[in-house]
Each structure stands twice: as structure tokens, then as C-alpha cells.
Amino acid sequence: MKRTAYLSDLEPYLDQTVTVQGWVARRRDLGKLIFIDLRDRSGLLQVQVEPGSPAFAEADRMRGEYVAEFTGTLRLRPESQRKEGLGAYELIADSAQLLSAAVTPPFELSKGEDVSEDIRLKYRYLDLRRPEMFQKLLIRSQVSAAITAFLTAEGFINVETPMLTRSTPEGARDFLVPSRLSPGEFYALPQSPQLFKQLLMIAGVDRYFQLARCFRDEDLRADRQPDFTQLDIEMSFVNQEDILDLNERLLRHVFKTALDVDLPSPFPRLTYQQAMDTYGSDKPDLRFGLPFVDVTDLFAGGEFAAFAKAACVKVLATGELTRKQIDELERVAKQNGAGGLAWVRRDGEGLSGGISKFVGKVSGELLSRTGVEQGGTLLFAAGEWKKAVTALGAVRTALRDLLHLASAGFETVWVTDFPQLEYDEDNQRWTYMHHPFTAPHPEDLALFGTQRQGEIRAQAYDLVLNGFEVGGGSVRIHDPEVQRQMFGAIGFSEEEAHAQFGFFLDALASGTPPHGGVAWGFDRLIMVMSGASSIREVIAFPKNNKGSDLMAQAPSSVNAAQLAELGVAVLE
Amino acid sequence: MKRTAYLSDLEPYLDQTVTVQGWVARRRDLGKLIFIDLRDRSGLLQVQVEPGSPAFAEADRMRGEYVAEFTGTLRLRPESQRKEGLGAYELIADSAQLLSAAVTPPFELSKGEDVSEDIRLKYRYLDLRRPEMFQKLLIRSQVSAAITAFLTAEGFINVETPMLTRSTPEGARDFLVPSRLSPGEFYALPQSPQLFKQLLMIAGVDRYFQLARCFRDEDLRADRQPDFTQLDIEMSFVNQEDILDLNERLLRHVFKTALDVDLPSPFPRLTYQQAMDTYGSDKPDLRFGLPFVDVTDLFAGGEFAAFAKAACVKVLATGELTRKQIDELERVAKQNGAGGLAWVRRDGEGLSGGISKFVGKVSGELLSRTGVEQGGTLLFAAGEWKKAVTALGAVRTALRDLLHLASAGFETVWVTDFPQLEYDEDNQRWTYMHHPFTAPHPEDLALFGTQRQGEIRAQAYDLVLNGFEVGGGSVRIHDPEVQRQMFGAIGFSEEEAHAQFGFFLDALASGTPPHGGVAWGFDRLIMVMSGASSIREVIAFPKNNKGSDLMAQAPSSVNAAQLAELGVAVLE
């Protein structure tokens, strides 16, 4: 038989004969009646089988997670039992068919949230039967379709770039693939399509996008996956404003289509400098306030030695905190490079507790600058600018979680004007902050090779959503001369640059249009959109944090003949 | 400056000031004028720069493949010089800007077709600037967007399946990826998402699709790529008719959207038996006729020894052929397993040439059964059925190419009812024809394990377009008992089956709905749709037939530290 419709689409068939198919979510026997909650991806419907029904014998064989079909009359449940949505209906079965039996599930699906993640991953095909898991797959698919439709309508061409490509020593670790046809040589799985998308611009494709699988062999503790998905976009003959505008319109379309949520137009913007200075983070969560107030001047040269010589003193005003909460926040501050966490409490027209005895002289000014409420707390960080704001930024985020400050909904912000270069203290050298093809601001070009090259601003931007970096990109260098300056600034000789990026530099000299683009962390975006707690929740078959697929049991050992053919051996 | 529009979208701006950007396709100096053909992805526009123009000095620096911008007045060319489309217009430049210089290209783009493929692949970013190459990328993108829109509207969920998965010894060779976190163990890149899409059905996803990258480490001579793209579809609670219907509607939508071509409804169908019997191929090209006529009975027990005892004698009637053409066709027949190629020519009311002296008695019957025209040729194949039809099928295809028989346009056909099992002569054992999860026809189930198991028909089907297999699929086994019979038929013990597919068999026993699906060879489909001669033409950055990316120079050797970290070594 054919089903009449998905369960959630049955309402037009009230009082008619319908056929339904799905899984037995629950079976109850009440007196002589059998009640079966039938589940499909759209919902749950109660099926009632009466003892006299021809369906009874077949229904009586059914157990949890069996696949079943019922035909019968759809009717409203008695008024007292009527619930929302499908819960208002029931099916009185005239016939039943067991389509497929099931072994007893290793965990109860309705209690899936409480089951260890290892078990859920091992039996992922059961875990995905839970409606909340299906919902995440559905949102992911809707977002991907909305992106494709929007970008296609805007003239973007979906181009698939290579999955077996060349290993480059820079950046994260590559996954390698031995080549059977060229023994001793290896492909690398792509960390991103960066070079290929720029080559497509050089090729005149003009507007490109791809939902691209990318691979990084990194440590996986921080909610990462060895392979992940990136929405990759690149455009020619554009400037930064054009790219930001396109991204805003795309993200608004995506939110409207998949969640019926209106994002603002335009998105707020902060420069990197502002974001760090005000929130201590280059991905500030704007679902709550708590901006930093600069009070360096209040303490400069003053009596409080810890602050007097600090290049930067920042303060953040929050509500009343317990001693225990302050201790917890101090722990966070210390983890993030601070020596401690100075604090005071507003007490009437003055300040008490913490470092209050050192701030008497400036307390009036502190109260007026911060506007701290009665009983509220001021939290301080002091020191070198970046260290101070970073530590206080971590405290701010911890406050969000501690006090549940984040509002419901979604807050976007562009962070722009990232530094072009950063100094790598470990290796005592300058390196790029985004990637070596990021274009600097034209007015900062003269700083290359000077003492001040750390001040060069890049035409680079991140898209931040609820405190997560969900996208990032840049205008690219299209002038080979600027590219040479950039390689020079990070200490690449012409030979090194050519050894690593030779074919790309050749391409760059072949008529490169001005271009730029963006990459969205697709898994992370879906995670935020669907309210999931981890990217593993929005990936159908994820790896655990050891890089293992617990269901398929990958990776695994392979037979010697396979390896011999590839010209490689396992080291003992 | 911002461009006003793509070149092909300029027509509304006639006699207005416009800004255009693109590549210098050609520069000519005529008298004191400079003419530049400017190219973007949409077309070519002639720009005229007069000696007095402020644009002149800048335009004078421009060479082939430079990136340039012009602002000026768009006007109609003089009537005598007016051509089609953009060729009717020219831009009289008021200002010019050189955006990016270019080294002299290693080949002339307008003569790209004549350049060796190695050069084109090495400089793919130049090759893709050719309008005919961009057109193929565009069709590919349009088809992919049309598929996404259609399937999403039909309730299909786009799910991304793992790229780092488990190696299975069956089937084609896997690409392996050493795991750093589990030294000595390997991931495999997926040959197809087959198991995962079935797991998604078991998970209740109900309708799934994906444009999935797949990997097979096979020999590459026959226009294959190590990685390729597959449109993967799977549906639950359906039968074969539902799947064929969905595929037909999807392909019609795709052709209409991307090419404005109407495909028929429904598609013609042939069983495997019919296709082989009539065209000697399970992917018959129906753009021309030349069906086989069975004449086994005419020769059975007769005087012509070569045919008298043959289990099968087939004849094909074609037009007049030269001796040289017949020799060429005989070569094809021999390459395809025939001992030779018997032929006769219609000559008035009789037959002459070739084997005419052996067919005198049946010539009248041959003429009437085949309807061969005056001067036309009959070509014979005889022997064991499959060998005879296969050889004559190859002759039929060779005739198509020799005589240019294929009509313009597109001819689709479903080939259904493939055998479930085939006998592997090399290894002296039965094996599956599609894959081990294909469902047999229910009425043939009793033949499992009997002498006649070779007659079991699978619920398997191929979608054939112009003689190319562009899709294939099956209804899957959802009953663990049938799956056990199937493994038994191909000689898999319970232990072997579990060692290889254990987690999948566990899943199959967990409540599996009836389901089935299809996979389209996406590259091949785009190749046929765009009239390309190879799948390399419809892949942005393909590998050559040694599996090398000549542009990026992959695969390559990697440094020893990388390998050591992965726990592998290169064998000397």
C-alpha cells in the first residue's frame, strides 16, 4: 500500500480512510485495546486497534521500533484527550501490516539526551530517529537549499574544486593520501578551496560558491571534526563593501527561509580594535551588554601600584555577585593570562570590598563612568592592552554563562580591519593573521618592511553570530608586487614562495581581477541556528574526539596487500 | 569604479555612459584608433579608443589578457559592421584603467581546442577563460541548482555523509588515509555513500539526496577520474515505480531548466533481456535504429556450419558499406569476442558478397525479416547468446560513429530487471551484479541457492542517455532474512558478512523500512548535456589519465616528518 501522506499532513483527511507508515514509538495495551504511537519524520500519531479489528493479530506482534503500516479512519480524539497538532487526532485501524521487525534498541529513544554520547554515536541510525535530531538535519538541508537558490539567482556558479590536491607545509596538518599510480607520492585532502577559488577568479568565473568539504588533521578537543563543511564564496571586480553586502543579504535570506527570523539590515560593525577594546574578543557576543570602560587615565601614576603603570586598565560593571562567583571569575581571568581579578562593589554612594581601599580617590569617577547599579560589581583588568582586554573578555563571557545574560535570538556583528600580520613569539617571526593572500588596506602599504608593519590593517573581516565566528574572509591581493611585499614581510624568500605556491604565483601574474570572498563555517552556523550544543549534533555521522567513527569503526587496520600496492608500510 | 553590468546585460544602456570590466581578448590598432575586444564571462564587446581620448595612454599599455576597465558611451556599430548579440554594439571609451597586467599567455585562447591537453590542464585558469569552457561550468552549476530546488520541494533532505570512512575489501580499490591519532590505522575515502544512505533510511530520514564526491582508485584510461561526483538519492516506503517516476520528473526538470529541452513522459523502458537481445548493450543508444533481428531459427541445423549449431544468430541491417568499412567493423567485432563478422549485401532480389553463398535458401526470409534496403548490408553475429549480442552491439555502436547515425538531441531509456547475480568465471563463483544490498524480484526468491539462481531478476535499473549509463539504482533488501540468502548466494559465510558489514547488518535488524534509490553519474550527465567529449571537460580542475593534477602538481612527495607523524613510511 502507499501511505496517504506524512503524518503531519493528514489533517485534511479527517474522517476519511488513510494509510500511514512509520515506526512503533510506543505500544500500550489498555484493557483489550492496543494503542500504538506511530512515528515518522514529521510527527507522532496514536493508532487504536480494537480487539475485533482484522488489524488486531498483526498489531499484537508489534514491538518498539518495528516498522508498521496501518489503514483506518482518521478521527478527532475525544475532547478531553485532545492535544496540540497531531495529538488532536487518532487513527482507528481497520488493517495493519508489520513491514519490518526490530531488535530491542540498546537505549530508549525518548531518553536519548541522557544516553552517553558514545552509545548514541555507535547507534547513530537510532539516535537520528529522535525528532530533535531529525530537526537539525532538516534545518541544515533547508539552509543549504536556501544558499544554493539565493546565490544561483545572484549569478554565482557552483564549482566543485579538487579533493585530491597538493600538500602545503603551511597552516594546519594535512591529511595525506598515498598515490598508487605514483608510488612514494601523496595527495593531500584540501584544508580549504582557497587557492582554487582564487584561480577561478583568475579564470574569469567572476562569482563562485561551493559547499565544500574541508579537512584538517588537528587536535579535536575544541568541538572540531577532521572533516567539516565550509560555504565558500568568491567574487571579482568588487570591494569589501560589496562582499559584506552580499553576505548580509544571504544570511538574512537564510534565517528568513529556515527559521522565519528577521536579521537586521545592515549588520552592526566593529573594527578589530573596537571589538577587542570594548569586549575583549574578536568574536564578541552581543546578546548582552557589559562593555568595558577604559579607566587607564584614572589610575595612571596613582597610588595603586598594580594599576599605576599599566598600559591599560579596563573595568566592566555587572550586577551583584557572590564571593563564590567572583572566585570563579578570577579563575577564568587567570586561565586567560591575568594575574588575578580586581573587583569592588557599589555600596551606597561609595565602593566597598575587593580593592576598594585603593580606589577611594577615583570612586566618584568610576561610578559615573560605569553607571554601576546599587550592589553591583566592578571587575578590573590591567596590563599590556591585548592581555588585559583578552582576560577581561573571557571574564565577560563567563559572566554570560554564570548569570544567563544572553538574550534569546540572534545577534550578528562584522568585525573588520584585522591586523595583516602578527608576531609569532614562539618562532620569533612575523606571520600572516588570516592567510598570505589577504590584501592590506591600500593606505597602509607603505608600512610593509618597517618597524610598524604590525599596524598594517588587512581588508579582512569576520562574521560573528552570538559570539561564534561563523564566517571570515578578505579582499585578496591581485597585484603580484603586493604579493611579493607580503611574502617579504613574513620572511619568505622568492624561492620559498615559489616552491610552495609557484603555480599560484604564475596564475596571479596572468591577469588577475580585483577579488575577494568569504568562507562560512557551515557546521557551526547550523549549530547556532538550531540551538545545538556541539557541531557533532548537526553532522549526520560525526567522529568522536579521537577522530573515530564509532558506528562504522573507522579508522581501521587494512590488509598488507592494500598497503603494498600503495608503496607504503606501517611503522612499527 | 563599479561596472554597470555584465557585458551581455548592457543592451538597456544603449547611448548611455557605462563602465565595463574584463579581460583584453584582442587588441588591434587601426590607423590611429585602438580597438580592444573586452571579454567577461558573459560575452565580448568591442571598445574603441580614439587618439584624442583621455583613455588613450592607458589603453595603449594594454596587451592580451590584461584586466581592464573602460567607461564610455555604448552605441550601435555602423550598420555595415553590425553582428549578432553584443556584436551589434561598441563602446566609445572616455576613460580607461589597467587593473592588472598579464604575462604573455603560453597559448592563444581562441585556439584552445588545438592545444595539447597537458598544456590546457597545466594552465587551467587560462583554459577556463575560453567561453566554451565557462559554458560547461555554467550548465553544471545550473543543473546542480535545479536538482537541489526540485528535490527540496519534494521533501528530500540534503545530508552530507562522511568522507573519512571505513575500508571495505569488496569492490573497487579504496583510497586510504593514514590516521595520526590511531597510528597504523587508515580511513578510506568513500567509493559511494551506499551504506550511509541506507542507514539514513533506517534512521527515518525518508527522503535523502546528496551531490556526493566519491573516490575509486581504479585505472583511469576509460575517461575516469579518481574523484567524481554522484547525485545520490534514497527514498523510503516506495517501490520501483515510485523511484523511476521521481527520477523521470527530476531529469525532465533538469533538462527544461538548464537546456530548455523537453524530455518525453514517460521514458521508454527495456528489460535487460530486451536491451541485450535487440541492441547488444545494457546501455543502448536509441538516437538511431539498427535493432537486431533474430534469425537463429533460419540457420538452425542448416548447411552453414558456423551458424547451424549456434545458440543464437542475430542480424543487423544497415546501409551500403564499403569493403574498408566492413573490415573496420570486423575488427570491432573481434575486439568484442567474435570470431569474425559475417555479412552479405542486398543485390536486387537476392544477396551477394560475404557469406551469400551459404544463405541462398533463407535469403527471401532474411530480406523480409530485416527489410534491408537495396545495396544495404546485413551483419551477423552467432554463438552463445550473450557473446553474440555483445559483439554485434559493439558493431552497432561502431556503425553509429562511422556513419554518423545518431540524431541530434537526447534519447533516454530505462533498462530494468538486471540479473541479481552473475557468475565470475575468473574466480569460479557467483557474485552480485550491482551490489549485495539489491533486492531481488519477490517472485524469484525461491531460486536462491538453486541451479537457476542466475535467473533471479533484481529490482535494479539503469538510466541510459544517448548510450551512456547516467544513473543506476535498485530497490534495497530491507528484510534481514533475504539479506542472509543473498550473502549465501555469493558464498559469504555469516562470519565474513559480519566482518565486512557488521554494523550495517545490525542496523538492518533495527527496523528498516522498504526503501530504494538511485545514483547518477553527475560528471557524465553534464558531459552528455553539454556535448563535451570527456568528463575532464566538465570538471573545473581534473586529473590527467595518470591521476595527476598538472597545474598544482599533485600528488607530490612530502617531507619525512609528516610521514613519521602518521606512522607510515614509503617503501623503497
XYZ file of N, CA and C in Angstrom, chain B residues 114-186:
219
model
N 42.963 23.406 -30.155
C 44.053 22.733 -30.854
C 45.270 22.499 -29.971
N 45.209 23.010 -28.741
C 46.371 22.921 -27.863
C 46.367 21.557 -27.170
N 47.536 21.027 -26.887
C 47.599 19.715 -26.236
C 46.899 19.794 -24.881
N 46.269 18.683 -24.504
C 45.504 18.725 -23.259
C 46.418 18.970 -22.055
N 47.644 18.480 -22.120
C 48.563 18.700 -20.997
C 48.787 20.194 -20.750
N 48.949 20.944 -21.808
C 49.155 22.395 -21.656
C 47.876 23.045 -21.106
N 46.751 22.613 -21.640
C 45.493 23.180 -21.159
C 45.291 22.888 -19.674
N 45.685 21.686 -19.248
C 45.500 21.321 -17.838
C 46.484 22.068 -16.941
N 47.691 22.265 -17.435
C 48.691 22.964 -16.627
C 48.267 24.418 -16.403
N 47.689 25.011 -17.439
C 47.240 26.403 -17.327
C 45.725 26.445 -17.338
N 45.143 25.639 -16.480
C 43.684 25.506 -16.497
C 43.003 26.862 -16.278
N 43.617 27.721 -15.462
C 42.998 29.036 -15.188
C 42.906 29.877 -16.450
N 43.749 29.591 -17.445
C 43.606 30.269 -18.734
C 42.591 29.537 -19.607
N 42.691 28.208 -19.614
C 41.781 27.407 -20.439
C 40.322 27.689 -20.093
N 40.073 27.883 -18.789
C 38.687 28.132 -18.344
C 38.189 29.513 -18.772
N 39.109 30.381 -19.233
C 38.647 31.677 -19.732
C 37.961 31.545 -21.087
N 38.158 30.422 -21.759
C 37.513 30.240 -23.063
C 36.001 30.092 -22.854
N 35.209 30.837 -23.627
C 33.753 30.846 -23.397
C 33.141 29.447 -23.399
N 33.636 28.552 -24.263
C 33.034 27.216 -24.318
C 33.328 26.428 -23.048
N 34.429 26.726 -22.374
C 34.715 26.048 -21.112
C 33.842 26.631 -19.999
N 33.714 27.942 -19.987
C 32.850 28.546 -18.960
C 31.422 28.032 -19.096
N 30.981 27.869 -20.342
C 29.617 27.406 -20.590
C 29.347 26.057 -19.912
N 30.342 25.198 -19.925
C 30.173 23.872 -19.301
C 30.080 23.991 -17.779
N 30.910 24.862 -17.206
C 30.806 25.084 -15.756
C 29.434 25.653 -15.404
N 28.950 26.518 -16.278
C 27.651 27.153 -16.030
C 26.519 26.118 -16.064
N 26.535 25.265 -17.081
C 25.497 24.222 -17.165
C 25.554 23.332 -15.921
N 26.774 22.972 -15.539
C 26.933 22.114 -14.355
C 26.303 22.773 -13.129
N 26.566 24.034 -12.951
C 26.029 24.748 -11.798
C 24.505 24.867 -11.888
N 24.007 25.124 -13.084
C 22.553 25.238 -13.245
C 21.866 23.904 -12.941
N 22.479 22.820 -13.395
C 21.886 21.507 -13.143
C 21.899 21.209 -11.649
N 23.006 21.521 -11.007
C 23.094 21.239 -9.579
C 22.062 22.068 -8.800
N 21.879 23.322 -9.189
C 20.867 24.150 -8.512
C 19.456 23.649 -8.800
N 19.212 23.206 -10.038
C 17.884 22.707 -10.383
C 17.560 21.430 -9.603
N 18.556 20.571 -9.445
C 18.370 19.335 -8.670
C 18.033 19.679 -7.221
N 18.802 20.585 -6.640
C 18.592 20.959 -5.236
C 17.192 21.538 -5.034
N 16.797 22.431 -5.937
C 15.485 23.067 -5.786
C 14.365 22.036 -5.936
N 14.465 21.177 -6.949
C 13.415 20.202 -7.207
C 13.276 19.219 -6.048
N 14.400 18.658 -5.633
C 14.331 17.622 -4.600
C 13.930 18.212 -3.244
N 14.386 19.420 -2.963
C 13.979 20.060 -1.707
C 12.470 20.270 -1.698
N 11.936 20.731 -2.826
C 10.487 20.941 -2.903
C 9.725 19.621 -2.752
N 10.360 18.514 -3.118
C 9.718 17.204 -2.991
C 9.952 16.576 -1.616
N 10.508 17.319 -0.707
C 10.685 16.808 0.656
C 11.961 16.019 0.882
N 12.894 16.082 -0.066
C 14.168 15.382 0.146
C 15.081 16.247 1.005
N 15.829 15.569 1.878
C 16.748 16.242 2.786
C 18.166 16.006 2.280
N 18.895 17.080 2.117
C 20.296 17.002 1.704
C 21.144 16.676 2.932
N 21.709 15.485 2.975
C 22.540 15.087 4.116
C 23.951 14.800 3.622
N 24.928 15.375 4.311
C 26.323 15.115 3.966
C 26.821 13.892 4.734
N 27.296 12.905 4.000
C 27.790 11.672 4.617
C 29.314 11.736 4.744
N 29.898 10.875 5.567
C 31.325 11.012 5.890
C 32.254 10.830 4.681
N 33.326 11.592 4.718
C 34.371 11.464 3.700
C 35.533 10.622 4.205
N 35.627 10.473 5.510
C 36.682 9.631 6.077
C 35.978 8.448 6.695
N 36.015 7.323 5.982
C 35.214 6.211 6.461
C 36.026 4.925 6.462
N 35.334 3.792 6.465
C 36.000 2.514 6.699
C 36.286 1.820 5.370
N 37.442 1.235 5.274
C 37.801 0.498 4.061
C 37.082 -0.843 4.035
N 36.506 -1.165 2.863
C 35.900 -2.498 2.694
C 36.577 -3.148 1.500
N 37.024 -4.369 1.689
C 37.818 -5.007 0.632
C 37.053 -5.272 -0.667
N 35.724 -5.359 -0.619
C 34.959 -5.633 -1.835
C 34.986 -4.436 -2.778
N 34.693 -4.690 -4.030
C 34.518 -3.593 -4.975
C 35.833 -3.030 -5.478
N 35.795 -1.778 -5.898
C 36.993 -1.138 -6.439
C 37.981 -0.873 -5.306
N 39.176 -0.486 -5.707
C 40.218 -0.158 -4.719
C 39.870 1.133 -3.985
N 40.127 1.125 -2.668
C 39.919 2.327 -1.859
C 41.140 3.231 -1.909
N 40.906 4.545 -1.853
C 41.968 5.457 -1.447
C 42.036 5.422 0.072
N 43.240 5.317 0.604
C 43.414 5.213 2.059
C 44.033 6.493 2.617
N 43.684 6.775 3.856
C 44.181 7.972 4.535
C 44.714 7.553 5.900
N 46.025 7.614 6.101
C 46.553 7.201 7.403
C 46.049 8.119 8.515
N 45.764 7.522 9.659
C 45.274 8.284 10.809
C 46.426 8.587 11.748
N 46.584 9.845 12.084
C 47.630 10.237 13.012
C 47.264 9.875 14.447
N 45.969 9.958 14.749
C 45.536 9.697 16.127
C 45.465 8.204 16.432
N 45.353 7.375 15.390
C 45.377 5.923 15.573
C 46.449 5.357 14.646
N 47.698 5.502 15.019
C 48.786 5.111 14.103
C 48.640 3.651 13.670
N 48.895 3.409 12.384
C 48.745 2.060 11.846
C 47.355 1.794 11.322
N 46.430 2.699 11.594
C 45.076 2.543 11.073
C 44.814 3.581 9.982
N 43.820 3.252 9.157
C 43.553 4.070 7.986
C 42.058 4.335 7.855
